[in-house]
Coordinates of C-alpha atoms and ligand atoms in Angstrom, one line a residue:
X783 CA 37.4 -54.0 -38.6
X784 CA 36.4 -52.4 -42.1
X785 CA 35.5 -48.7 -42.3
X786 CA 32.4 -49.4 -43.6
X787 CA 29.5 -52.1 -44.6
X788 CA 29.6 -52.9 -48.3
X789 CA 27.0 -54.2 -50.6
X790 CA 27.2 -55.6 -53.6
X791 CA 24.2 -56.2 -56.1
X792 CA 23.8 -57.5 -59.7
X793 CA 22.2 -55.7 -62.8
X794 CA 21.4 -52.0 -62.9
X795 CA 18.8 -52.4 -60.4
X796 CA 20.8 -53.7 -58.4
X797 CA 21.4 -49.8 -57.3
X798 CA 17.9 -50.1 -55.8
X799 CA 18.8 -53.2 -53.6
X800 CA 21.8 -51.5 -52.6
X801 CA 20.0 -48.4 -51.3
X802 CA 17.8 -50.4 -49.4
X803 CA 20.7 -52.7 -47.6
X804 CA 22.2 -49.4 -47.0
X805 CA 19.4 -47.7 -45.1
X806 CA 19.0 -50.8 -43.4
X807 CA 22.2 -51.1 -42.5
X808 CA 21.7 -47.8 -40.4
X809 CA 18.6 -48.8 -39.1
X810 CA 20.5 -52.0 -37.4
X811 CA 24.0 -53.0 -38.4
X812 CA 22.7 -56.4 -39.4
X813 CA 24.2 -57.8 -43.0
X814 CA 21.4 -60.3 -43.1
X815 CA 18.9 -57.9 -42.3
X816 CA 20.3 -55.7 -45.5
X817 CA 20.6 -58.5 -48.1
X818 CA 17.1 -59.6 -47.2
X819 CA 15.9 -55.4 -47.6
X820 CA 18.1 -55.0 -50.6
X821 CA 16.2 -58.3 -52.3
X822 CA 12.7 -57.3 -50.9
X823 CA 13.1 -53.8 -53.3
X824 CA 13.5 -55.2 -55.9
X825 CA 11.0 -58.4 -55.7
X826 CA 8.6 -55.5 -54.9
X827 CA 9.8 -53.2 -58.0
X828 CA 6.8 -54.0 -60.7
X829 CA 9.2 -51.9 -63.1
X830 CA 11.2 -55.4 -63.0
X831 CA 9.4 -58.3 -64.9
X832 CA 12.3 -61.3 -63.8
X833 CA 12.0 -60.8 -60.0
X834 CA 9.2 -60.9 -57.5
X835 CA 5.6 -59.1 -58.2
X836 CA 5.2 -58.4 -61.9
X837 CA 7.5 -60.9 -62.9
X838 CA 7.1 -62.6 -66.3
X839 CA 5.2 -66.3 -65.8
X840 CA 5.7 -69.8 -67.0
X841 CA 4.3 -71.1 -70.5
X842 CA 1.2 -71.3 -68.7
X843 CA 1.1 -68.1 -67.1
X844 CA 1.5 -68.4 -63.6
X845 CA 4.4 -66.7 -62.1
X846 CA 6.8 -69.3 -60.0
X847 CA 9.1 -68.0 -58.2
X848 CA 12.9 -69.2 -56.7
X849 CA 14.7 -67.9 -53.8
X850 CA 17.6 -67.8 -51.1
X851 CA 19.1 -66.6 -48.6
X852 CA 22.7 -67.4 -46.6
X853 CA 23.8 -66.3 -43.2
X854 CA 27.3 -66.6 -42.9
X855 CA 27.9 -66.4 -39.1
X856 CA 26.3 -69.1 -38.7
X857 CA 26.3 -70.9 -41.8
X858 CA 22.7 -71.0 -42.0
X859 CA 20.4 -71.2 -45.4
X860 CA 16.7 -70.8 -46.5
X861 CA 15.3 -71.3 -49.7
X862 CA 11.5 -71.3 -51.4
X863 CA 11.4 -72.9 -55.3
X864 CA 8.4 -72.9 -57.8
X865 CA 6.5 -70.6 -55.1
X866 CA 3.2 -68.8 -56.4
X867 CA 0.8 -66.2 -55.1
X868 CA 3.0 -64.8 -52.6
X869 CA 5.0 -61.2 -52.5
X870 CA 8.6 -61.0 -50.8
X871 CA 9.6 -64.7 -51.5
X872 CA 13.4 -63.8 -49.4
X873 CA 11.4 -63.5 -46.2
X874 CA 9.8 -66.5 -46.6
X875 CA 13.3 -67.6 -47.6
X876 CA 14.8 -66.1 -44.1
X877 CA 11.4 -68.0 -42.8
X878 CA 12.3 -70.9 -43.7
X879 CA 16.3 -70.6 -42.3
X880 CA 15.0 -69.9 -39.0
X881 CA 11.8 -71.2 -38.2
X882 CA 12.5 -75.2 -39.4
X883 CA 15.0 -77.3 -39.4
X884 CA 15.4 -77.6 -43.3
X885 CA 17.0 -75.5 -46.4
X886 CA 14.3 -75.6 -49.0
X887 CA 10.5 -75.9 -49.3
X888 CA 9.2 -76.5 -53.0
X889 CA 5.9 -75.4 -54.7
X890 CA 2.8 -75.0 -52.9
X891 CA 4.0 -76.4 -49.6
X892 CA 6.3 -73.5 -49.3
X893 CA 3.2 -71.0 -50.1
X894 CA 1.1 -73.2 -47.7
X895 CA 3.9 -72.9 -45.2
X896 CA 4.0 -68.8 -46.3
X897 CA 0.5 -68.5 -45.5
X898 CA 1.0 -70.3 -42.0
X899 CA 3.4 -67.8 -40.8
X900 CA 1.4 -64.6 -42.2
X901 CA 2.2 -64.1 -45.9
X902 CA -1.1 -63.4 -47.8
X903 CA -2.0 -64.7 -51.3
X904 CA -1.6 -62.3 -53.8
X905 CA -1.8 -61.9 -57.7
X906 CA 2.1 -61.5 -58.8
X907 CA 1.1 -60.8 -62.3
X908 CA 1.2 -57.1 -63.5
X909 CA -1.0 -55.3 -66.3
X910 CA 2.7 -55.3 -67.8
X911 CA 3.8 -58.6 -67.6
X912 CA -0.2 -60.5 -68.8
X913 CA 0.8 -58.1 -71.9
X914 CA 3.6 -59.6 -72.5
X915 CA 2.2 -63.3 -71.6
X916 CA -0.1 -62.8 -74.1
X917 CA 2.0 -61.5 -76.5
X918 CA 3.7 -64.7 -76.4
X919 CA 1.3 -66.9 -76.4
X920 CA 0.9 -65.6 -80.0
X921 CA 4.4 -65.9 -80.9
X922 CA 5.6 -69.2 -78.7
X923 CA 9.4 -69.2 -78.6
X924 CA 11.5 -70.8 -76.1
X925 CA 11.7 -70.2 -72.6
X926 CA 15.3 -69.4 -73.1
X927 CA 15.5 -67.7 -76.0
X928 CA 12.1 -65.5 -75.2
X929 CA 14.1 -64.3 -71.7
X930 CA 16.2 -62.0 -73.6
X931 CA 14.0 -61.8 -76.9
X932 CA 11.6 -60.1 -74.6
X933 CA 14.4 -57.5 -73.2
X934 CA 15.8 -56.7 -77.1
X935 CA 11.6 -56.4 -77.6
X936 CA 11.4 -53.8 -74.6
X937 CA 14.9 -52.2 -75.9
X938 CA 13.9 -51.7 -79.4
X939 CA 10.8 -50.4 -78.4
X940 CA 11.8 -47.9 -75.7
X941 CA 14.3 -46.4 -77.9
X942 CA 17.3 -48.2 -76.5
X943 CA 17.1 -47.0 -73.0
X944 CA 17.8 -49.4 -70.5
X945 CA 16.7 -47.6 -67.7
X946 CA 12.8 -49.6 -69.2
X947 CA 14.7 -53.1 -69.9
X948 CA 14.7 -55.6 -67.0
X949 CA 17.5 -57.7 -66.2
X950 CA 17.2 -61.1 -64.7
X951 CA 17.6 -62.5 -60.8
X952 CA 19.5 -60.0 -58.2
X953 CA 21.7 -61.3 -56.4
X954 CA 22.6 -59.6 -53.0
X955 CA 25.8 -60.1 -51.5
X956 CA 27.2 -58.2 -48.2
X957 CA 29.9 -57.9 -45.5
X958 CA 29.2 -55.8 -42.2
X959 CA 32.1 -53.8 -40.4
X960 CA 32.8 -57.3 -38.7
X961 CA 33.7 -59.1 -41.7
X962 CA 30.4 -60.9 -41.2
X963 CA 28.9 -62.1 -44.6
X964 CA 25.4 -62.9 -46.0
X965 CA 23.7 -63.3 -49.5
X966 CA 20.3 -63.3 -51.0
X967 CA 19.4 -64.7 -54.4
X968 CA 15.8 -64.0 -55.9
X969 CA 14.1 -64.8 -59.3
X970 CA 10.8 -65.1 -61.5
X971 CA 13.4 -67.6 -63.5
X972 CA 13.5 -68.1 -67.3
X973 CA 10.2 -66.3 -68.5
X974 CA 7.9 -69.2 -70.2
X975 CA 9.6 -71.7 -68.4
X976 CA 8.3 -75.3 -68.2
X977 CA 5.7 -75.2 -65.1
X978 CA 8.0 -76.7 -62.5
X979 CA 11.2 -76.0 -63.8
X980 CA 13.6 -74.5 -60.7
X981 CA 16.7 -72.4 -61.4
X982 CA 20.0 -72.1 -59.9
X983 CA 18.7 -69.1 -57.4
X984 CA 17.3 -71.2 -54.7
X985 CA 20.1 -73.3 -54.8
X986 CA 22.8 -73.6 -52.0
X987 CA 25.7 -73.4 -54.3
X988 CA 24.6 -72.6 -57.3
X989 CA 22.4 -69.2 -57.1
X990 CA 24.6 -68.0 -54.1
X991 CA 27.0 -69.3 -51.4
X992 CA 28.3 -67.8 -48.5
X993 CA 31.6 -68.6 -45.9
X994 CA 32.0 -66.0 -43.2
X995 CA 35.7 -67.0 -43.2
X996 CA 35.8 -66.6 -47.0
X997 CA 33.2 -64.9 -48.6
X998 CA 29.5 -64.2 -50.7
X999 CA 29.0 -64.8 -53.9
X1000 CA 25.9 -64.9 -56.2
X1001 CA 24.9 -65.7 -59.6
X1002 CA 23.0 -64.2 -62.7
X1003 CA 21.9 -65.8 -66.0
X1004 CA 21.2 -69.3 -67.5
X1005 CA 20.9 -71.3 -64.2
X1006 CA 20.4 -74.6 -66.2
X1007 CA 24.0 -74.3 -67.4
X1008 CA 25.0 -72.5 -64.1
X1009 CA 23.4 -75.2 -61.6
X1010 CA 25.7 -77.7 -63.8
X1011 CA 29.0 -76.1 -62.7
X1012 CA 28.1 -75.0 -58.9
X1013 CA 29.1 -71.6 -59.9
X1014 CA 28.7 -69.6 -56.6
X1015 CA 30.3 -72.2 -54.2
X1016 CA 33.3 -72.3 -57.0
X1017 CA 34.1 -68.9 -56.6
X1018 CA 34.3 -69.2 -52.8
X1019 CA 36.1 -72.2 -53.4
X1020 CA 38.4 -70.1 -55.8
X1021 CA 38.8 -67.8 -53.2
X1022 CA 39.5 -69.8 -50.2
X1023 CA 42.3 -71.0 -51.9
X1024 CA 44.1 -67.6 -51.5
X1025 CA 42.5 -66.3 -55.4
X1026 CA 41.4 -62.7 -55.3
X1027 CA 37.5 -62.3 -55.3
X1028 CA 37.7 -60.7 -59.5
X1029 CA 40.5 -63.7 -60.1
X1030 CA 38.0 -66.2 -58.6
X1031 CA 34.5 -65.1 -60.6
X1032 CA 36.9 -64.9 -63.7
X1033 CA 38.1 -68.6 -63.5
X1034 CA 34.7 -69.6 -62.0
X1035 CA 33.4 -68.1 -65.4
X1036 CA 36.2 -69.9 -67.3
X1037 CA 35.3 -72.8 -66.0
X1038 CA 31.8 -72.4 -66.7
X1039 CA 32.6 -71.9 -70.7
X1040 CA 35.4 -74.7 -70.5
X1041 CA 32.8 -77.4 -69.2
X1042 CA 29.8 -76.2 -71.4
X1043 CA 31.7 -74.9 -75.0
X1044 CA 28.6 -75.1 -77.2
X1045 CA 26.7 -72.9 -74.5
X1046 CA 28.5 -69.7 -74.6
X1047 CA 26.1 -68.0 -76.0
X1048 CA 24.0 -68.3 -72.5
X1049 CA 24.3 -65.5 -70.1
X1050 CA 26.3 -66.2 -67.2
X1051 CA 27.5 -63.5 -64.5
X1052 CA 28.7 -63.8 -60.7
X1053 CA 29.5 -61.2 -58.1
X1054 CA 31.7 -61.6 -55.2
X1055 CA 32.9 -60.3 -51.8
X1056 CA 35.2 -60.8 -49.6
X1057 CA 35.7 -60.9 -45.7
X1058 CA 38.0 -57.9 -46.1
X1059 CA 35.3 -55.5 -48.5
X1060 CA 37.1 -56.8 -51.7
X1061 CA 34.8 -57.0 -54.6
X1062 CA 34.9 -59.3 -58.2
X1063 CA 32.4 -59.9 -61.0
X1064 CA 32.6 -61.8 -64.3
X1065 CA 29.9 -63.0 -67.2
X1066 CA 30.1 -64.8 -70.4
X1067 CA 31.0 -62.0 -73.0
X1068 CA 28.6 -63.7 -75.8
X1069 CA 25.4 -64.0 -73.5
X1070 CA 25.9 -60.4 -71.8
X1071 CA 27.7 -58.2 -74.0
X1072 CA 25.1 -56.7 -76.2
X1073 CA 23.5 -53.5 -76.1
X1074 CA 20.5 -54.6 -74.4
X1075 CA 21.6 -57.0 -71.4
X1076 CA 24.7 -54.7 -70.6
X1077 CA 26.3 -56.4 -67.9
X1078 CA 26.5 -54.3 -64.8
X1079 CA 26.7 -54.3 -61.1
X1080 CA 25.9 -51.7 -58.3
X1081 CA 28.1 -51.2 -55.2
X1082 CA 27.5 -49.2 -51.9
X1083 CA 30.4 -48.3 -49.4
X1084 CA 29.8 -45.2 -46.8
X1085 CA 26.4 -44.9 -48.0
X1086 CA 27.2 -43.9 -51.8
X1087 CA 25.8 -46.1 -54.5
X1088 CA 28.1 -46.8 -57.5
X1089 CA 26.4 -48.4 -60.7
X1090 CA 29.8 -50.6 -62.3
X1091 CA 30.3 -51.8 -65.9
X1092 CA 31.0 -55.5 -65.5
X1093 CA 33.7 -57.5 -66.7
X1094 CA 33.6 -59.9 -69.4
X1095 CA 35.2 -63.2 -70.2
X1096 CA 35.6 -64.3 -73.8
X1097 CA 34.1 -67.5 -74.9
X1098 CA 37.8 -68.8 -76.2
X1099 CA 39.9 -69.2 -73.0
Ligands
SD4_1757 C1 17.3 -68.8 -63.6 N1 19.3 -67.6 -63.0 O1 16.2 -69.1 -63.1 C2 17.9 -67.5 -63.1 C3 17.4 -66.4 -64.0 C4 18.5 -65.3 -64.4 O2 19.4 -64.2 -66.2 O3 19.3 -64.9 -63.6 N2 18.4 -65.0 -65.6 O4 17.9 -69.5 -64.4

């Protein structure tokens, strides 16, 4: 039995998401309940233009957004892609694990099905966020490239705080007293993305992965490079076979870089947590590393919320 539930979360505001799984950890003791309420603070933080309500839209300026969710105890998943119009896409996630007998639903079937089971349609764009669409329109750079233009844009501008910069998909990742695990992955994906283009996030494997014998794990960054290497599921892998949660997001990251050479300059990041409370995280050093997309991580244990400076991986390993 650990001594206490512990929550892991990605990026800086991943402190938020921890909070909330904390609180709702009291409330019940459920780990799926707190990854969900950790995910939902965020998706609902309009401070945050990469997840949920005010997050930044496709090239055509309709916000699409991925997400997932994993129960570990009973090796259960959910998952909504390419959904629009509605707030708290985890729940309909979770909705989706326990109310049908499938993983995923894509598009406006999974709103249609959101609306069925009492979601409401709602405008996810944000004074903020049509400013920067517009903004765009008039500049037109790639979807990849204007992801983190738009965060060294927001830096430079704010003075170089990044308490103002938003940082891509959280990630959710969380281990009861039990040793039972569960994980939540939710995005607005690659800003000016192609209408239809999907990310790792939703994706069993790829965005996050969860055995209750093992582990969680979850994933931050370029998902079209991640999604190529199964990066979640290869931590657990990692770890099953006896490597240390921090050993296994390393090598998963190593792997990454080995397997994808003239894309280190992508971001790519993964947390990870173990059965036993044991935490690791790794990223790409030349797609995380600057001043302005400092990777981080937040933590909570015994109710105290702990922001962590990641660890990088060099691109020559
Ligand atoms: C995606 N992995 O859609 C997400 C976005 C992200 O850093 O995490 N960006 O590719």
């Amino acid at each position: 039995m650990l001594d206490s539930p512990v929550v892991i979360a990605t990026w800086k505001f991943g402190t938020g998401a921890c909070q909330a799984a904390w609180e709702s950890f009291e409330k019940d003791g459920s780990v799926l309940d707190a990854v969900e309420a950790g995910a939902n603070q965020v998706e609902e933080n309009e401070e945050v233009n990469s997840v949920g309500y005010g997050g930044l839209p496709n090239r055509e300026g309709v916000v699409e957004l991925d997400a997932a969710i994993m129960n570990g105890v009973d090796h259960s998943a959910g998952a909504v892609c390419a959904i629009t119009s509605i707030r708290k896409p985890i729940s309909v996630a979770r909705m989706v694990m326990e109310k049908t007998s499938h993983v995923m639903l894509a598009g406006g079937n999974a709103r249609r099905f959101a609306l069925q089971n009492g979601f409401q349609n709602s405008d996810l764009t944000t004074p903020a966020s049509r400013e920067k669409f517009n903004q765009w329109k008039l500049e037109q750079t790639a979807p990849d490239v204007a992801h983190f233009d738009d965060r060294e844009k927001a830096w430079n501008e704010d003075g170089g705080s990044l308490d103002q910069v938003s940082h891509d998909t959280v990630g959710v990742c969380g281990v009861d007293i039990n040793g039972n695990l569960a994980a939540a992955c939710t995005t607005s994906g690659l800003a000016w993305k192609t209408p239809g283009r999907v990310g790792d996030s939703p994706i069993i494997g790829s965005g996050l992965y969860v055995d209750n014998n093992v582990g969680a794990a979850a994933a931050t960054g370029n998902g079209d490079e991640m999604m190529k290497v199964c990066l979640s599921y290869r931590v657990i892998f990692l770890m099953d076979q006896g490597a240390s949660p921090q050993e296994a997001c390393e090598e998963a990251i190593k792997y990454l870089l080995r397997k994808r050479p003239d894309h280190q300059q992508h971001g790519a990041a993964c947390i990870a947590i173990s059965k036993t409370g044991e935490i690791g995280n790794a990223a790409t050093q030349e797609g995380f590393s600057h001043p302005n997309r400092l990777w981080e991580f937040a933590l909570v244990r015994s109710g105290h919320v702990i922001l962590h400076e990641g660890v990088y991986v060099p691109a020559q390993v």
